[in-house]
Amino acid sequence: KAGVTQTPRYLIKTRGQQVTLSCSPISGHRSVSWYQQTPGQGLQFLFEYFSETQRNKGNFPGRFSGRQFSNSRSEMNVSTLELGDSALYLCASSLSAPRGRNIQYFGAGTRLSVL
Amino acid sequence: GNSVTQMEGPVTLSEEAFLTINCTYTATGYPSLFWYVQYPGEGLQLLLKATKADDKGSNKGFEATYRKETTSFHLEKGSVQVSDSAVYFCALEEGSGGYQKVTFGTGTKLQVIP
């Protein structure tokens, strides 16, 4: 079974630009979550999508948005990039299973550098 | 809301030393608890889990016991190896009505030197 695939692996952008990151979950997984990881702040939750609906949202500005398609693939968009947006962006998929079985499967991430 | 607090890193140990990474949590009910590990250049992967009080999760020599009385889930290993160098994340899962929300700690970096 294929794992979680994130594209691209690396991105370099300049301040003020916008960027779109893609995540293909494990087949059959309907929940997709996005995280930002930085050395200073650690792992920070961005949002979660389930069946094309945003189910949960972290504490990030409105420049960060996402969506999920009918095949469960998800995209994350960041508009008006700032230097502080440089980070590793991780996507995780899960079955949204009952208690104790809600294991998150992570992709290798997209490394975004904002110059 | 729920939260997970991990000890600040990095933690630097010599090979064969004993490891403890502290994790405490805040939750309204009875969550399930997890440890994930992130090796360099990779995403996170599940290391071990425990679903109820006094359960002990174990994998690859790592152990953690669900302590409800102290709301803790500390990760331990008796003898670390250089290959254990990674970032470790504690997480909890709690919910109702068919929806389980997962909350991660910010991570603790472990460096094992030969």
PDB file of C-alpha atoms in Angstrom:
ATOM      1  CA  LYS A   1       0.000   0.000   0.000  1.00  0.00           C
ATOM      2  CA  ALA A   2       1.428   3.388  -0.979  1.00  0.00           C
ATOM      3  CA  GLY A   3       2.169   5.809   1.842  1.00  0.00           C
ATOM      4  CA  VAL A   4       1.302   9.475   2.162  1.00  0.00           C
ATOM      5  CA  THR A   5       2.803  11.434  -0.709  1.00  0.00           C
ATOM      6  CA  GLN A   6       3.611  15.118  -0.484  1.00  0.00           C
ATOM      7  CA  THR A   7       4.673  17.237  -3.430  1.00  0.00           C
ATOM      8  CA  PRO A   8       6.894  19.004  -4.024  1.00  0.00           C
ATOM      9  CA  ARG A   9       9.586  17.994  -1.554  1.00  0.00           C
ATOM     10  CA  TYR A  10      11.341  21.352  -1.715  1.00  0.00           C
ATOM     11  CA  LEU A  11      10.209  24.847  -2.630  1.00  0.00           C
ATOM     12  CA  ILE A  12      11.912  28.198  -2.711  1.00  0.00           C
ATOM     13  CA  LYS A  13       9.734  31.306  -2.873  1.00  0.00           C
ATOM     14  CA  THR A  14      10.140  35.016  -2.240  1.00  0.00           C
ATOM     15  CA  ARG A  15       8.221  37.212   0.152  1.00  0.00           C
ATOM     16  CA  GLY A  16       4.784  38.202  -1.061  1.00  0.00           C
ATOM     17  CA  GLN A  17       4.354  35.202  -3.335  1.00  0.00           C
ATOM     18  CA  GLN A  18       1.838  32.458  -2.765  1.00  0.00           C
ATOM     19  CA  VAL A  19       2.395  28.700  -2.691  1.00  0.00           C
ATOM     20  CA  THR A  20       0.296  25.542  -2.986  1.00  0.00           C
ATOM     21  CA  LEU A  21       1.358  22.255  -1.440  1.00  0.00           C
ATOM     22  CA  SER A  22      -0.204  18.904  -2.253  1.00  0.00           C
ATOM     23  CA  CYS A  23      -0.885  15.791  -0.198  1.00  0.00           C
ATOM     24  CA  SER A  24      -2.136  12.415  -1.397  1.00  0.00           C
ATOM     25  CA  PRO A  25      -3.296  10.287   1.550  1.00  0.00           C
ATOM     26  CA  ILE A  26      -3.168   6.540   1.932  1.00  0.00           C
ATOM     27  CA  SER A  27      -5.917   4.886  -0.070  1.00  0.00           C
ATOM     28  CA  GLY A  28      -9.084   4.645   2.014  1.00  0.00           C
ATOM     29  CA  HIS A  29      -8.085   7.381   4.463  1.00  0.00           C
ATOM     30  CA  ARG A  30     -10.612  10.204   4.583  1.00  0.00           C
ATOM     31  CA  SER A  31      -8.970  12.427   7.170  1.00  0.00           C
ATOM     32  CA  VAL A  32      -6.047  14.665   6.215  1.00  0.00           C
ATOM     33  CA  SER A  33      -4.261  16.983   8.656  1.00  0.00           C
ATOM     34  CA  TRP A  34      -1.597  19.592   8.020  1.00  0.00           C
ATOM     35  CA  TYR A  35       1.189  20.653  10.368  1.00  0.00           C
ATOM     36  CA  GLN A  36       3.950  23.249  10.327  1.00  0.00           C
ATOM     37  CA  GLN A  37       7.273  22.235  11.861  1.00  0.00           C
ATOM     38  CA  THR A  38       9.999  24.741  12.742  1.00  0.00           C
ATOM     39  CA  PRO A  39      13.051  24.487  15.026  1.00  0.00           C
ATOM     40  CA  GLY A  40      11.709  27.224  17.291  1.00  0.00           C
ATOM     41  CA  GLN A  41       8.027  26.334  17.564  1.00  0.00           C
ATOM     42  CA  GLY A  42       8.150  22.597  17.025  1.00  0.00           C
ATOM     43  CA  LEU A  43       5.096  20.915  15.512  1.00  0.00           C
ATOM     44  CA  GLN A  44       2.078  23.190  15.116  1.00  0.00           C
ATOM     45  CA  PHE A  45      -1.350  22.030  13.917  1.00  0.00           C
ATOM     46  CA  LEU A  46      -2.769  23.928  10.934  1.00  0.00           C
ATOM     47  CA  PHE A  47      -6.057  22.220  10.045  1.00  0.00           C
ATOM     48  CA  GLU A  48      -7.794  18.922   9.409  1.00  0.00           C
ATOM     49  CA  TYR A  49     -10.108  17.934   6.599  1.00  0.00           C
ATOM     50  CA  PHE A  50     -12.551  15.061   6.523  1.00  0.00           C
ATOM     51  CA  SER A  51     -14.783  14.258   3.563  1.00  0.00           C
ATOM     52  CA  GLU A  52     -14.030  17.615   1.932  1.00  0.00           C
ATOM     53  CA  THR A  53     -14.958  19.612   5.064  1.00  0.00           C
ATOM     54  CA  GLN A  54     -12.630  21.409   7.422  1.00  0.00           C
ATOM     55  CA  ARG A  55     -13.231  19.684  10.744  1.00  0.00           C
ATOM     56  CA  ASN A  56     -10.667  21.366  12.936  1.00  0.00           C
ATOM     57  CA  LYS A  57      -8.435  24.407  12.696  1.00  0.00           C
ATOM     58  CA  GLY A  58      -5.326  25.579  14.502  1.00  0.00           C
ATOM     59  CA  ASN A  59      -4.284  29.080  15.428  1.00  0.00           C
ATOM     60  CA  PHE A  60      -2.825  30.355  12.157  1.00  0.00           C
ATOM     61  CA  PRO A  61      -3.698  33.508  10.196  1.00  0.00           C
ATOM     62  CA  GLY A  62      -6.126  33.450   7.307  1.00  0.00           C
ATOM     63  CA  ARG A  63      -3.232  33.448   4.822  1.00  0.00           C
ATOM     64  CA  PHE A  64      -3.110  29.713   5.463  1.00  0.00           C
ATOM     65  CA  SER A  65      -5.940  27.830   3.823  1.00  0.00           C
ATOM     66  CA  GLY A  66      -6.654  24.376   2.579  1.00  0.00           C
ATOM     67  CA  ARG A  67      -9.103  22.177   0.817  1.00  0.00           C
ATOM     68  CA  GLN A  68      -9.831  18.539   0.238  1.00  0.00           C
ATOM     69  CA  PHE A  69     -11.096  16.919  -2.927  1.00  0.00           C
ATOM     70  CA  SER A  70     -13.584  14.097  -3.360  1.00  0.00           C
ATOM     71  CA  ASN A  71     -10.719  11.584  -3.725  1.00  0.00           C
ATOM     72  CA  SER A  72      -9.391  12.761  -0.309  1.00  0.00           C
ATOM     73  CA  ARG A  73      -6.342  14.444  -1.807  1.00  0.00           C
ATOM     74  CA  SER A  74      -5.668  17.738  -0.089  1.00  0.00           C
ATOM     75  CA  GLU A  75      -3.965  21.000  -0.906  1.00  0.00           C
ATOM     76  CA  MET A  76      -2.668  23.711   1.363  1.00  0.00           C
ATOM     77  CA  ASN A  77      -2.224  27.282   0.209  1.00  0.00           C
ATOM     78  CA  VAL A  78      -0.234  30.077   1.784  1.00  0.00           C
ATOM     79  CA  SER A  79      -0.735  33.550   0.355  1.00  0.00           C
ATOM     80  CA  THR A  80       1.470  36.616   0.763  1.00  0.00           C
ATOM     81  CA  LEU A  81       4.414  34.637   2.028  1.00  0.00           C
ATOM     82  CA  GLU A  82       6.493  35.955   4.919  1.00  0.00           C
ATOM     83  CA  LEU A  83      10.017  34.989   5.958  1.00  0.00           C
ATOM     84  CA  GLY A  84       8.573  33.311   9.051  1.00  0.00           C
ATOM     85  CA  ASP A  85       6.626  30.881   6.884  1.00  0.00           C
ATOM     86  CA  SER A  86       9.851  29.021   6.127  1.00  0.00           C
ATOM     87  CA  ALA A  87       9.252  25.585   7.593  1.00  0.00           C
ATOM     88  CA  LEU A  88       8.702  21.914   6.959  1.00  0.00           C
ATOM     89  CA  TYR A  89       5.021  21.333   6.182  1.00  0.00           C
ATOM     90  CA  LEU A  90       3.792  17.871   7.060  1.00  0.00           C
ATOM     91  CA  CYS A  91       0.632  16.142   5.995  1.00  0.00           C
ATOM     92  CA  ALA A  92      -0.894  13.216   7.872  1.00  0.00           C
ATOM     93  CA  SER A  93      -3.736  10.939   6.895  1.00  0.00           C
ATOM     94  CA  SER A  94      -5.809   8.611   9.033  1.00  0.00           C
ATOM     95  CA  LEU A  95      -8.865   6.402   8.892  1.00  0.00           C
ATOM     96  CA  SER A  96     -10.608   8.572  11.468  1.00  0.00           C
ATOM     97  CA  ALA A  97     -11.051   5.325  13.373  1.00  0.00           C
ATOM     98  CA  PRO A  98     -12.604   4.613  16.753  1.00  0.00           C
ATOM     99  CA  ARG A  99     -10.818   5.331  19.982  1.00  0.00           C
ATOM    100  CA  GLY A 100      -7.218   4.196  20.277  1.00  0.00           C
ATOM    101  CA  ARG A 101      -6.883   3.281  16.625  1.00  0.00           C
ATOM    102  CA  ASN A 102      -6.625   6.744  15.119  1.00  0.00           C
ATOM    103  CA  ILE A 103      -3.037   6.369  13.973  1.00  0.00           C
ATOM    104  CA  GLN A 104      -1.659   9.247  11.944  1.00  0.00           C
ATOM    105  CA  TYR A 105       0.431   8.348   8.889  1.00  0.00           C
ATOM    106  CA  PHE A 106       2.772  11.135   7.852  1.00  0.00           C
ATOM    107  CA  GLY A 107       4.339  12.097   4.579  1.00  0.00           C
ATOM    108  CA  ALA A 108       7.988  13.147   4.375  1.00  0.00           C
ATOM    109  CA  GLY A 109       6.958  16.801   4.148  1.00  0.00           C
ATOM    110  CA  THR A 110       7.511  19.791   1.905  1.00  0.00           C
ATOM    111  CA  ARG A 111      10.431  22.011   2.869  1.00  0.00           C
ATOM    112  CA  LEU A 112       9.473  25.633   2.089  1.00  0.00           C
ATOM    113  CA  SER A 113      12.099  28.351   2.100  1.00  0.00           C
ATOM    114  CA  VAL A 114      10.978  31.964   1.818  1.00  0.00           C
ATOM    115  CA  LEU A 115      13.662  34.421   0.736  1.00  0.00           C
TER     116      LEU A 115
ATOM    117  CA  GLY B   1      -8.863  22.281  25.392  1.00  0.00           C
ATOM    118  CA  ASN B   2      -6.514  19.335  25.316  1.00  0.00           C
ATOM    119  CA  SER B   3      -2.780  19.880  25.474  1.00  0.00           C
ATOM    120  CA  VAL B   4       0.467  17.926  25.603  1.00  0.00           C
ATOM    121  CA  THR B   5       3.639  19.206  27.256  1.00  0.00           C
ATOM    122  CA  GLN B   6       7.035  17.693  26.557  1.00  0.00           C
ATOM    123  CA  MET B   7      10.410  18.422  28.053  1.00  0.00           C
ATOM    124  CA  GLU B   8      12.570  20.918  26.216  1.00  0.00           C
ATOM    125  CA  GLY B   9      15.325  19.544  24.041  1.00  0.00           C
ATOM    126  CA  PRO B  10      17.748  18.756  22.768  1.00  0.00           C
ATOM    127  CA  VAL B  11      18.554  15.827  25.009  1.00  0.00           C
ATOM    128  CA  THR B  12      22.134  14.644  24.492  1.00  0.00           C
ATOM    129  CA  LEU B  13      23.169  11.213  25.757  1.00  0.00           C
ATOM    130  CA  SER B  14      26.086   8.875  25.322  1.00  0.00           C
ATOM    131  CA  GLU B  15      25.476   5.502  23.730  1.00  0.00           C
ATOM    132  CA  GLU B  16      24.076   2.905  26.187  1.00  0.00           C
ATOM    133  CA  ALA B  17      22.776   5.592  28.553  1.00  0.00           C
ATOM    134  CA  PHE B  18      19.271   5.458  30.038  1.00  0.00           C
ATOM    135  CA  LEU B  19      16.677   7.666  28.373  1.00  0.00           C
ATOM    136  CA  THR B  20      13.657   9.410  29.811  1.00  0.00           C
ATOM    137  CA  ILE B  21      11.611  11.945  27.883  1.00  0.00           C
ATOM    138  CA  ASN B  22       8.856  13.466  29.977  1.00  0.00           C
ATOM    139  CA  CYS B  23       5.336  13.979  28.695  1.00  0.00           C
ATOM    140  CA  THR B  24       2.333  15.291  30.597  1.00  0.00           C
ATOM    141  CA  TYR B  25      -1.105  15.965  29.259  1.00  0.00           C
ATOM    142  CA  THR B  26      -4.326  17.821  29.924  1.00  0.00           C
ATOM    143  CA  ALA B  27      -7.573  16.265  28.779  1.00  0.00           C
ATOM    144  CA  THR B  28     -11.181  16.354  29.833  1.00  0.00           C
ATOM    145  CA  GLY B  29     -11.784  12.617  29.705  1.00  0.00           C
ATOM    146  CA  TYR B  30      -9.809   9.439  29.155  1.00  0.00           C
ATOM    147  CA  PRO B  31      -7.595   9.867  26.131  1.00  0.00           C
ATOM    148  CA  SER B  32      -5.470   7.368  24.283  1.00  0.00           C
ATOM    149  CA  LEU B  33      -1.767   8.239  24.351  1.00  0.00           C
ATOM    150  CA  PHE B  34       0.915   7.839  21.698  1.00  0.00           C
ATOM    151  CA  TRP B  35       4.599   8.368  21.063  1.00  0.00           C
ATOM    152  CA  TYR B  36       5.706   9.135  17.520  1.00  0.00           C
ATOM    153  CA  VAL B  37       9.283   9.364  16.231  1.00  0.00           C
ATOM    154  CA  GLN B  38      10.719  11.412  13.380  1.00  0.00           C
ATOM    155  CA  TYR B  39      14.062  10.298  11.938  1.00  0.00           C
ATOM    156  CA  PRO B  40      16.124  12.852   9.988  1.00  0.00           C
ATOM    157  CA  GLY B  41      14.574  13.691   6.637  1.00  0.00           C
ATOM    158  CA  GLU B  42      11.388  11.733   7.290  1.00  0.00           C
ATOM    159  CA  GLY B  43       7.856  12.264   8.519  1.00  0.00           C
ATOM    160  CA  LEU B  44       6.603  11.095  11.898  1.00  0.00           C
ATOM    161  CA  GLN B  45       5.798   7.439  12.500  1.00  0.00           C
ATOM    162  CA  LEU B  46       4.062   5.689  15.369  1.00  0.00           C
ATOM    163  CA  LEU B  47       6.439   4.282  17.996  1.00  0.00           C
ATOM    164  CA  LEU B  48       4.027   2.998  20.649  1.00  0.00           C
ATOM    165  CA  LYS B  49       0.634   3.618  22.189  1.00  0.00           C
ATOM    166  CA  ALA B  50      -1.528   2.974  25.252  1.00  0.00           C
ATOM    167  CA  THR B  51      -5.291   3.221  25.337  1.00  0.00           C
ATOM    168  CA  LYS B  52      -6.168   3.087  29.037  1.00  0.00           C
ATOM    169  CA  ALA B  53      -4.741   3.799  32.478  1.00  0.00           C
ATOM    170  CA  ASP B  54      -1.837   1.574  33.601  1.00  0.00           C
ATOM    171  CA  ASP B  55      -1.352   0.224  30.071  1.00  0.00           C
ATOM    172  CA  LYS B  56       2.277  -0.028  28.980  1.00  0.00           C
ATOM    173  CA  GLY B  57       3.139   0.528  25.339  1.00  0.00           C
ATOM    174  CA  SER B  58       6.419  -0.879  24.059  1.00  0.00           C
ATOM    175  CA  ASN B  59       8.355  -1.118  20.810  1.00  0.00           C
ATOM    176  CA  LYS B  60      12.033  -1.322  19.744  1.00  0.00           C
ATOM    177  CA  GLY B  61      13.156  -1.267  23.390  1.00  0.00           C
ATOM    178  CA  PHE B  62      11.139   1.863  24.193  1.00  0.00           C
ATOM    179  CA  GLU B  63       8.416   1.811  26.848  1.00  0.00           C
ATOM    180  CA  ALA B  64       5.839   4.217  28.224  1.00  0.00           C
ATOM    181  CA  THR B  65       3.214   3.679  30.916  1.00  0.00           C
ATOM    182  CA  TYR B  66      -0.122   5.520  30.974  1.00  0.00           C
ATOM    183  CA  ARG B  67      -0.291   7.161  34.413  1.00  0.00           C
ATOM    184  CA  LYS B  68      -3.722   8.649  34.969  1.00  0.00           C
ATOM    185  CA  GLU B  69      -2.972   9.837  38.502  1.00  0.00           C
ATOM    186  CA  THR B  70      -0.081  12.010  37.298  1.00  0.00           C
ATOM    187  CA  THR B  71      -1.459  12.591  33.757  1.00  0.00           C
ATOM    188  CA  SER B  72       1.851  11.449  32.342  1.00  0.00           C
ATOM    189  CA  PHE B  73       3.203   9.167  29.617  1.00  0.00           C
ATOM    190  CA  HIS B  74       6.989   9.319  29.924  1.00  0.00           C
ATOM    191  CA  LEU B  75       9.089   7.588  27.285  1.00  0.00           C
ATOM    192  CA  GLU B  76      11.959   5.387  28.505  1.00  0.00           C
ATOM    193  CA  LYS B  77      14.671   3.205  27.052  1.00  0.00           C
ATOM    194  CA  GLY B  78      17.270   1.332  29.016  1.00  0.00           C
ATOM    195  CA  SER B  79      20.189   1.655  26.596  1.00  0.00           C
ATOM    196  CA  VAL B  80      20.092   4.116  23.700  1.00  0.00           C
ATOM    197  CA  GLN B  81      21.944   3.698  20.423  1.00  0.00           C
ATOM    198  CA  VAL B  82      23.214   6.248  17.935  1.00  0.00           C
ATOM    199  CA  SER B  83      20.414   5.102  15.608  1.00  0.00           C
ATOM    200  CA  ASP B  84      17.842   6.358  18.165  1.00  0.00           C
ATOM    201  CA  SER B  85      18.819   9.957  17.386  1.00  0.00           C
ATOM    202  CA  ALA B  86      15.571  11.523  16.260  1.00  0.00           C
ATOM    203  CA  VAL B  87      12.761  13.845  17.357  1.00  0.00           C
ATOM    204  CA  TYR B  88      10.151  12.273  19.644  1.00  0.00           C
ATOM    205  CA  PHE B  89       6.552  13.478  19.867  1.00  0.00           C
ATOM    206  CA  CYS B  90       3.991  12.690  22.520  1.00  0.00           C
ATOM    207  CA  ALA B  91       0.352  12.810  21.423  1.00  0.00           C
ATOM    208  CA  LEU B  92      -3.118  12.230  22.797  1.00  0.00           C
ATOM    209  CA  GLU B  93      -6.364  11.261  21.132  1.00  0.00           C
ATOM    210  CA  GLU B  94      -9.722  12.088  22.611  1.00  0.00           C
ATOM    211  CA  GLY B  95     -13.207  12.523  21.298  1.00  0.00           C
ATOM    212  CA  SER B  96     -16.768  11.456  21.145  1.00  0.00           C
ATOM    213  CA  GLY B  97     -19.475  10.807  18.628  1.00  0.00           C
ATOM    214  CA  GLY B  98     -17.171   8.965  16.271  1.00  0.00           C
ATOM    215  CA  TYR B  99     -14.651  11.801  15.980  1.00  0.00           C
ATOM    216  CA  GLN B 100     -11.302  11.437  17.682  1.00  0.00           C
ATOM    217  CA  LYS B 101      -9.139  14.567  17.780  1.00  0.00           C
ATOM    218  CA  VAL B 102      -5.361  14.142  17.959  1.00  0.00           C
ATOM    219  CA  THR B 103      -3.153  16.682  19.762  1.00  0.00           C
ATOM    220  CA  PHE B 104       0.651  16.574  19.477  1.00  0.00           C
ATOM    221  CA  GLY B 105       3.359  17.963  21.721  1.00  0.00           C
ATOM    222  CA  THR B 106       5.969  20.151  20.083  1.00  0.00           C
ATOM    223  CA  GLY B 107       8.641  17.416  20.066  1.00  0.00           C
ATOM    224  CA  THR B 108      11.895  16.611  21.898  1.00  0.00           C
ATOM    225  CA  LYS B 109      15.095  16.133  19.954  1.00  0.00           C
ATOM    226  CA  LEU B 110      17.374  13.306  21.104  1.00  0.00           C
ATOM    227  CA  GLN B 111      21.050  13.217  20.147  1.00  0.00           C
ATOM    228  CA  VAL B 112      23.020  10.081  20.996  1.00  0.00           C
ATOM    229  CA  ILE B 113      26.775  10.352  20.723  1.00  0.00           C
ATOM    230  CA  PRO B 114      29.125   7.351  20.358  1.00  0.00           C
TER     231      PRO B 114
END
